[in-house]
mmCIF file of C-alpha atoms (C1' of nucleotides) in Angstrom:
data_model
loop_
_atom_site.group_PDB
_atom_site.id
_atom_site.type_symbol
_atom_site.label_atom_id
_atom_site.label_comp_id
_atom_site.label_asym_id
_atom_site.label_seq_id
_atom_site.Cartn_x
_atom_site.Cartn_y
_atom_site.Cartn_z
ATOM 1 C CA MET A 1 0.000 0.000 0.000
ATOM 2 C CA PRO A 2 1.999 2.901 -1.226
ATOM 3 C CA GLU A 3 1.319 6.229 0.411
ATOM 4 C CA LEU A 4 1.779 9.762 -0.828
ATOM 5 C CA PRO A 5 5.602 9.906 -0.857
ATOM 6 C CA ASP A 6 5.806 6.556 -2.671
ATOM 7 C CA LEU A 7 3.282 7.738 -5.248
ATOM 8 C CA GLN A 8 5.255 10.908 -5.720
ATOM 9 C CA VAL A 9 8.285 8.804 -6.678
ATOM 10 C CA PHE A 10 6.238 6.474 -8.908
ATOM 11 C CA GLY A 11 4.930 9.485 -10.808
ATOM 12 C CA LYS A 12 8.391 10.825 -11.474
ATOM 13 C CA ASN A 13 9.651 7.446 -12.633
ATOM 14 C CA LEU A 14 6.642 6.798 -14.849
ATOM 15 C CA SER A 15 7.200 10.192 -16.443
ATOM 16 C CA LYS A 16 10.795 9.200 -17.091
ATOM 17 C CA HIS A 17 9.687 5.999 -18.786
ATOM 18 C CA PHE A 18 6.660 7.120 -20.755
ATOM 19 C CA ALA A 19 6.243 10.905 -21.062
ATOM 20 C CA GLY A 20 6.443 11.918 -24.698
ATOM 21 C CA LYS A 21 5.514 8.413 -25.859
ATOM 22 C CA LYS A 22 2.357 7.623 -27.751
ATOM 23 C CA LEU A 23 -0.133 5.258 -26.141
ATOM 24 C CA GLU A 24 -0.579 2.433 -28.648
ATOM 25 C CA GLN A 25 -3.016 0.325 -26.700
ATOM 26 C CA ILE A 26 -4.993 0.281 -23.488
ATOM 27 C CA LYS A 27 -6.497 -3.027 -22.534
ATOM 28 C CA VAL A 28 -8.956 -3.698 -19.731
ATOM 29 C CA VAL A 29 -8.408 -7.153 -18.266
ATOM 30 C CA ASN A 30 -10.593 -6.827 -15.167
ATOM 31 C CA GLY A 31 -13.135 -4.040 -15.457
ATOM 32 C CA ALA A 32 -15.187 -4.920 -12.380
ATOM 33 C CA LYS A 33 -14.309 -1.722 -10.540
ATOM 34 C CA LEU A 34 -13.951 0.575 -13.544
ATOM 35 C CA LYS A 35 -16.488 3.262 -14.320
ATOM 36 C CA ASP A 36 -15.321 3.572 -17.942
ATOM 37 C CA SER A 37 -15.615 0.869 -20.576
ATOM 38 C CA GLN A 38 -12.589 -0.357 -22.485
ATOM 39 C CA ALA A 39 -14.149 1.188 -25.594
ATOM 40 C CA ALA A 40 -14.366 4.610 -23.924
ATOM 41 C CA LEU A 41 -10.771 4.405 -22.706
ATOM 42 C CA LYS A 42 -9.536 3.389 -26.148
ATOM 43 C CA LYS A 43 -11.453 6.155 -27.861
ATOM 44 C CA SER A 44 -10.130 8.846 -25.537
ATOM 45 C CA LEU A 45 -6.521 7.751 -25.164
ATOM 46 C CA GLU A 46 -5.224 5.457 -27.888
ATOM 47 C CA GLY A 47 -2.940 7.096 -30.423
ATOM 48 C CA VAL A 48 -2.402 10.073 -28.124
ATOM 49 C CA LYS A 49 0.923 11.145 -26.667
ATOM 50 C CA LEU A 50 1.365 11.058 -22.897
ATOM 51 C CA HIS A 51 2.287 14.521 -21.726
ATOM 52 C CA SER A 52 3.128 13.935 -18.063
ATOM 53 C CA VAL A 53 2.459 11.897 -14.961
ATOM 54 C CA TYR A 54 1.832 13.457 -11.581
ATOM 55 C CA ARG A 55 0.311 12.696 -8.196
ATOM 56 C CA SER A 56 -2.848 14.206 -6.766
ATOM 57 C CA GLY A 57 -3.954 13.043 -3.332
ATOM 58 C CA LYS A 58 -3.546 9.276 -3.344
ATOM 59 C CA GLU A 59 -3.974 9.059 -7.119
ATOM 60 C CA LEU A 60 -1.604 9.163 -10.036
ATOM 61 C CA ARG A 61 -2.703 11.186 -13.044
ATOM 62 C CA PHE A 62 -1.637 10.477 -16.613
ATOM 63 C CA GLU A 63 -2.184 13.620 -18.638
ATOM 64 C CA PHE A 64 -2.382 13.200 -22.403
ATOM 65 C CA ASP A 65 -1.774 15.708 -25.185
ATOM 66 C CA ASN A 66 -5.492 15.881 -26.031
ATOM 67 C CA ASP A 67 -6.122 17.034 -22.440
ATOM 68 C CA ASN A 68 -7.667 13.769 -21.380
ATOM 69 C CA ILE A 69 -6.453 12.561 -18.005
ATOM 70 C CA LEU A 70 -6.360 9.003 -16.785
ATOM 71 C CA GLY A 71 -6.544 8.782 -12.996
ATOM 72 C CA LEU A 72 -5.096 5.721 -11.265
ATOM 73 C CA HIS A 73 -5.852 4.710 -7.696
ATOM 74 C CA LEU A 74 -3.858 1.763 -6.368
ATOM 75 C CA MET A 75 -6.062 1.368 -3.292
ATOM 76 C CA LEU A 76 -4.587 -1.064 -0.745
ATOM 77 C CA HIS A 77 -2.678 -3.540 -2.839
ATOM 78 C CA GLY A 78 -2.445 -2.235 -6.392
ATOM 79 C CA GLU A 79 0.927 -2.526 -8.123
ATOM 80 C CA LEU A 80 2.552 -1.202 -11.256
ATOM 81 C CA LYS A 81 4.514 -3.713 -13.335
ATOM 82 C CA LEU A 82 6.708 -2.734 -16.241
ATOM 83 C CA PHE A 83 6.483 -5.023 -19.254
ATOM 84 C CA ASP A 84 10.223 -5.204 -19.673
ATOM 85 C CA GLU A 85 10.468 -6.860 -16.299
ATOM 86 C CA LYS A 86 8.978 -10.304 -15.772
ATOM 87 C CA ASN A 87 5.817 -10.754 -17.716
ATOM 88 C CA ASP A 88 3.679 -13.025 -15.541
ATOM 89 C CA HIS A 89 1.416 -10.286 -14.292
ATOM 90 C CA LYS A 90 -1.244 -11.937 -12.250
ATOM 91 C CA ASN A 91 -4.440 -10.126 -11.317
ATOM 92 C CA THR A 92 -4.127 -7.515 -14.019
ATOM 93 C CA ILE A 93 -6.686 -4.725 -14.001
ATOM 94 C CA VAL A 94 -5.511 -2.782 -17.031
ATOM 95 C CA GLU A 95 -2.503 -2.651 -19.382
ATOM 96 C CA LEU A 96 -1.026 0.332 -21.190
ATOM 97 C CA LEU A 97 1.299 -0.243 -24.124
ATOM 98 C CA PHE A 98 3.360 2.636 -25.512
ATOM 99 C CA SER A 99 5.065 3.322 -28.825
ATOM 100 C CA ASN A 100 8.477 2.096 -27.815
ATOM 101 C CA ASP A 101 7.030 -1.382 -27.298
ATOM 102 C CA LYS A 102 7.135 -0.861 -23.581
ATOM 103 C CA GLY A 103 4.366 -0.342 -21.148
ATOM 104 C CA PHE A 104 2.998 -1.257 -17.782
ATOM 105 C CA ALA A 105 0.264 -3.221 -16.129
ATOM 106 C CA VAL A 106 -1.783 -2.269 -13.105
ATOM 107 C CA THR A 107 -2.327 -5.369 -10.987
ATOM 108 C CA ASP A 108 -4.199 -5.980 -7.740
ATOM 109 C CA TRP A 109 -4.903 -9.378 -6.210
ATOM 110 C CA GLN A 110 -7.854 -7.849 -4.414
ATOM 111 C CA GLY A 111 -9.228 -6.285 -7.567
ATOM 112 C CA LEU A 112 -9.718 -2.860 -6.016
ATOM 113 C CA ALA A 113 -7.174 -0.754 -7.910
ATOM 114 C CA ASN A 114 -8.864 1.263 -10.621
ATOM 115 C CA VAL A 115 -8.449 3.775 -13.396
ATOM 116 C CA LYS A 116 -10.863 6.541 -14.251
ATOM 117 C CA LEU A 117 -11.109 8.864 -17.206
ATOM 118 C CA ASN A 118 -10.952 12.560 -16.313
ATOM 119 C CA PRO A 119 -11.401 12.171 -12.552
ATOM 120 C CA THR A 120 -12.601 15.132 -10.540
ATOM 121 C CA ASP A 121 -10.854 16.105 -7.347
ATOM 122 C CA LYS A 122 -12.648 15.728 -4.075
ATOM 123 C CA GLN A 123 -13.194 18.940 -2.166
ATOM 124 C CA GLY A 124 -10.123 18.491 0.037
ATOM 125 C CA VAL A 125 -6.830 20.222 -0.701
ATOM 126 C CA ASP A 126 -3.739 18.209 -1.535
ATOM 127 C CA ALA A 127 -1.448 17.611 1.437
ATOM 128 C CA LEU A 128 1.513 19.193 -0.358
ATOM 129 C CA SER A 129 -0.357 22.110 -1.927
ATOM 130 C CA LYS A 130 0.121 25.637 -0.692
ATOM 131 C CA GLU A 131 -3.629 25.874 -0.065
ATOM 132 C CA LEU A 132 -2.983 23.659 2.942
ATOM 133 C CA ASP A 133 -1.777 26.318 5.356
ATOM 134 C CA GLN A 134 -2.410 27.289 8.960
ATOM 135 C CA GLN A 135 -5.594 29.144 8.098
ATOM 136 C CA TYR A 136 -7.095 26.244 6.136
ATOM 137 C CA LEU A 137 -6.247 23.853 8.950
ATOM 138 C CA GLU A 138 -7.750 26.097 11.605
ATOM 139 C CA GLU A 139 -11.055 26.060 9.752
ATOM 140 C CA ALA A 140 -10.867 22.342 9.006
ATOM 141 C CA LEU A 141 -10.295 21.571 12.683
ATOM 142 C CA GLN A 142 -13.527 23.229 13.845
ATOM 143 C CA THR A 143 -14.942 19.799 14.551
ATOM 144 C CA LYS A 144 -15.186 17.371 17.437
ATOM 145 C CA ALA A 145 -13.700 14.561 15.366
ATOM 146 C CA ILE A 146 -10.375 13.193 16.562
ATOM 147 C CA ILE A 147 -7.414 14.730 14.791
ATOM 148 C CA LYS A 148 -6.186 11.537 13.172
ATOM 149 C CA ASN A 149 -9.517 10.993 11.426
ATOM 150 C CA VAL A 150 -9.473 14.561 10.144
ATOM 151 C CA LEU A 151 -5.956 14.173 8.722
ATOM 152 C CA MET A 152 -7.046 11.008 6.907
ATOM 153 C CA ASP A 153 -10.342 12.459 5.636
ATOM 154 C CA GLN A 154 -9.795 12.846 1.888
ATOM 155 C CA ASP A 155 -12.594 15.405 1.705
ATOM 156 C CA ILE A 156 -10.486 17.674 3.930
ATOM 157 C CA ILE A 157 -6.872 16.841 3.078
ATOM 158 C CA ARG A 158 -6.059 14.603 0.132
ATOM 159 C CA GLY A 159 -3.119 12.231 0.371
ATOM 160 C CA ILE A 160 -2.508 11.334 4.012
ATOM 161 C CA GLY A 161 -2.971 7.662 4.924
ATOM 162 C CA ASN A 162 -2.741 5.654 8.112
ATOM 163 C CA ALA A 163 1.038 5.393 8.393
ATOM 164 C CA TYR A 164 1.933 9.015 7.663
ATOM 165 C CA ALA A 165 -0.878 10.332 9.853
ATOM 166 C CA ASP A 166 0.887 8.654 12.785
ATOM 167 C CA GLU A 167 4.291 9.988 11.727
ATOM 168 C CA ILE A 168 2.973 13.524 11.330
ATOM 169 C CA LEU A 169 1.165 13.564 14.669
ATOM 170 C CA TRP A 170 4.195 12.267 16.537
ATOM 171 C CA GLU A 171 6.418 14.880 14.909
ATOM 172 C CA ALA A 172 3.890 17.585 15.813
ATOM 173 C CA GLY A 173 3.605 16.318 19.392
ATOM 174 C CA ILE A 174 -0.169 15.928 19.169
ATOM 175 C CA SER A 175 -1.994 12.817 20.380
ATOM 176 C CA PRO A 176 -3.932 11.168 17.521
ATOM 177 C CA PHE A 177 -6.942 10.996 19.863
ATOM 178 C CA SER A 178 -7.060 14.743 20.476
ATOM 179 C CA LYS A 179 -10.334 16.459 19.692
ATOM 180 C CA SER A 180 -9.643 18.660 16.688
ATOM 181 C CA ASN A 181 -11.412 21.738 18.049
ATOM 182 C CA LYS A 182 -9.367 21.636 21.266
ATOM 183 C CA ILE A 183 -5.994 21.971 19.595
ATOM 184 C CA PRO A 184 -4.523 25.441 20.226
ATOM 185 C CA ALA A 185 -3.526 27.759 17.380
ATOM 186 C CA GLY A 186 0.179 27.373 18.054
ATOM 187 C CA LYS A 187 -0.047 23.616 17.644
ATOM 188 C CA ILE A 188 -2.083 23.962 14.471
ATOM 189 C CA LYS A 189 0.622 26.168 13.010
ATOM 190 C CA GLU A 190 3.184 23.528 13.897
ATOM 191 C CA LEU A 191 0.991 20.807 12.394
ATOM 192 C CA ALA A 192 0.687 22.687 9.094
ATOM 193 C CA ARG A 193 4.457 22.859 8.874
ATOM 194 C CA VAL A 194 5.022 19.241 9.918
ATOM 195 C CA ILE A 195 2.578 17.792 7.368
ATOM 196 C CA LYS A 196 4.774 19.102 4.569
ATOM 197 C CA SER A 197 8.114 18.342 6.153
ATOM 198 C CA VAL A 198 7.310 14.732 7.050
ATOM 199 C CA LEU A 199 5.952 13.969 3.586
ATOM 200 C CA GLN A 200 8.730 15.756 1.734
ATOM 201 C CA ASP A 201 11.407 14.194 3.878
ATOM 202 C CA ALA A 202 9.920 10.746 3.267
ATOM 203 C CA GLU A 203 10.069 11.297 -0.485
ATOM 204 C CA LYS A 204 13.746 12.203 -0.190
ATOM 205 C CA GLN A 205 14.464 9.078 1.819
ATOM 206 C CA ILE A 206 12.666 6.894 -0.715
ATOM 207 C CA LEU A 207 14.509 8.485 -3.639
ATOM 208 C CA LYS A 208 17.798 7.933 -1.865
ATOM 209 C CA LYS A 209 17.078 4.300 -1.128
ATOM 210 C CA LYS A 210 15.127 3.272 -4.240
ATOM 211 C CA PRO A 211 15.471 5.947 -6.919
ATOM 212 C CA ASP A 212 13.730 3.790 -9.537
ATOM 213 C CA LEU A 213 10.793 2.734 -7.365
ATOM 214 C CA ILE A 214 7.625 2.168 -9.334
ATOM 215 C CA SER A 215 5.813 -0.338 -7.149
ATOM 216 C CA GLY A 216 5.507 -1.357 -3.536
ATOM 217 C CA GLU A 217 6.621 1.028 -0.850
ATOM 218 C CA VAL A 218 9.578 1.938 1.330
ATOM 219 C CA ARG A 219 8.754 2.608 4.936
ATOM 220 C CA ASP A 220 11.506 1.156 7.078
ATOM 221 C CA PHE A 221 12.546 4.734 7.947
ATOM 222 C CA LEU A 222 9.243 5.505 9.635
ATOM 223 C CA VAL A 223 10.002 6.258 13.273
ATOM 224 C CA ILE A 224 6.619 5.602 14.901
ATOM 225 C CA HIS A 225 4.316 3.690 12.548
ATOM 226 C CA ASN A 226 6.773 0.842 12.359
ATOM 227 C CA SER A 227 6.166 -2.564 13.891
ATOM 228 C CA LYS A 228 9.923 -3.195 14.124
ATOM 229 C CA LYS A 229 10.481 -0.259 16.469
ATOM 230 C CA LYS A 230 9.833 -0.369 20.200
ATOM 231 C CA GLU A 231 10.698 3.228 21.074
ATOM 232 C CA SER A 232 10.432 6.664 19.527
ATOM 233 C CA PRO A 233 13.680 8.469 18.561
ATOM 234 C CA THR A 234 13.493 10.199 21.933
ATOM 235 C CA GLY A 235 13.177 6.938 23.835
ATOM 236 C CA SER A 236 9.481 6.786 24.664
ATOM 237 C CA PRO A 237 7.788 3.376 24.267
ATOM 238 C CA ILE A 238 5.622 3.113 21.153
ATOM 239 C CA LEU A 239 2.007 2.271 21.973
ATOM 240 C CA THR A 240 -0.695 0.990 19.644
ATOM 241 C CA LYS A 241 -4.443 1.332 19.637
ATOM 242 C CA MET A 242 -7.171 1.091 17.035
ATOM 243 C CA ALA A 243 -8.617 4.314 15.633
ATOM 244 C CA GLY A 244 -10.707 4.761 12.544
ATOM 245 C CA GLY A 245 -10.537 1.008 12.023
ATOM 246 C CA ARG A 246 -6.745 1.181 11.654
ATOM 247 C CA LYS A 247 -3.872 0.472 13.958
ATOM 248 C CA THR A 248 -2.526 3.693 15.375
ATOM 249 C CA TYR A 249 1.051 4.002 16.643
ATOM 250 C CA TYR A 250 1.762 6.770 19.136
ATOM 251 C CA THR A 251 3.645 7.603 22.343
ATOM 252 C CA GLU A 252 2.926 9.378 25.607
ATOM 253 C CA GLU A 253 5.134 12.222 24.392
ATOM 254 C CA GLN A 254 2.205 13.452 22.320
ATOM 255 C CA GLN A 255 -0.067 15.933 24.027
ATOM 256 C CA LEU A 256 -3.736 14.994 24.319
ATOM 257 C CA PHE A 257 -6.182 17.865 23.814
ATOM 258 C CA GLU A 258 -9.743 17.100 24.877
ATOM 259 C "C1'" DT B 1 0.725 -21.336 11.330
ATOM 260 C "C1'" DG B 2 -2.502 -17.581 10.904
ATOM 261 C "C1'" DG B 3 -3.137 -12.819 12.262
ATOM 262 C "C1'" DC B 4 -2.152 -8.605 10.231
ATOM 263 C "C1'" DA B 5 -2.129 -4.916 6.839
ATOM 264 C "C1'" DT B 6 -3.800 -1.364 3.786
ATOM 265 C "C1'" DG B 7 -8.222 2.587 1.368
ATOM 266 C "C1'" DT B 8 -12.779 3.351 0.233
ATOM 267 C "C1'" DT B 9 -17.641 2.914 0.564
ATOM 268 C "C1'" DG B 10 -21.867 2.562 2.733
ATOM 269 C "C1'" DG B 11 -24.773 1.213 6.635
ATOM 270 C "C1'" DC B 12 -25.696 1.337 11.594
ATOM 271 C "C1'" DG B 13 -26.224 3.387 15.999
ATOM 272 C "C1'" DA B 14 -25.082 6.612 19.720
ATOM 273 C "C1'" DC C 1 -26.744 16.134 11.541
ATOM 274 C "C1'" DT C 2 -22.147 14.532 13.338
ATOM 275 C "C1'" DC C 3 -19.020 11.224 14.444
ATOM 276 C "C1'" DG C 4 -17.075 6.510 15.312
ATOM 277 C "C1'" DC C 5 -17.184 1.830 14.113
ATOM 278 C "C1'" DC C 6 -17.753 -2.193 11.232
ATOM 279 C "C1'" DA C 7 -17.882 -5.242 7.199
ATOM 280 C "C1'" DA C 8 -16.635 -6.167 2.610
ATOM 281 C "C1'" DC C 9 -13.212 -6.495 -0.994
ATOM 282 C "C1'" DA C 10 -9.324 -11.263 -1.340
ATOM 283 C "C1'" DT C 11 -4.291 -12.630 -0.696
ATOM 284 C "C1'" DG C 12 0.753 -12.761 0.612
ATOM 285 C "C1'" DC C 13 3.853 -12.406 4.162
ATOM 286 C "C1'" DC C 14 6.767 -13.051 8.418
#
DNA sequence: TGGCATGTTGGCGA
DNA sequence: CTCGCCAACATGCC
């Protein structure tokens, strides 16, 4: 389950491989979760040059020269497989073949990964966008919901998942179970800064470790949401508890506002 | 060995 | 109406 920093790296690497290439063929192998038919995808995209690949929230976007955009959501277990690697792609959802005889498959054993033609953004702002600032956060946190659920709510902030929500809240010194509307302005300011720094730093770490990453995820550098670690960098025992149906990693160092 | 891990959606109940 | 929780989706991994 790649998260935002992984997707950021995938996007860059996919651009490297395929930007400027013409899409020869798009083939739907498992269309169960797709809103668009294979015919519609072919009509909109085949024969058109791929302009660029970028990330938006937890999606990748393939922007074509005719202004059509193919959105890709990998969900929990989706993977990208290049054709010039091994070719036994099980559980394929869709395949894209480009003009240089190369291409990639989107696979998912659970069948949940999906592509969508010209997706519309949810109302939330992207986690790395400049719209996500202290002021936006202050308004978004006018709710009784616990802070971790707000950070993961894609209608409020797009791109933060379970693992990075824990990392961000530890770095900001805020308990994940804090009531959002009880967090003081100073902490919100800190949180706005930390969201960016944690995500950007993670991308740097991934690029350093796996510069060509296009599938899977790198997360052994996570300091809190990491089952191999017993203590935070400052020596506090890492605790776990369920929240929002997910396992939450945190420590007593984080201040609880309620 | 089998419990755990991941995101989204939609339904339920407090 | 708001918020938290749960099931469903279906498999590989340590």
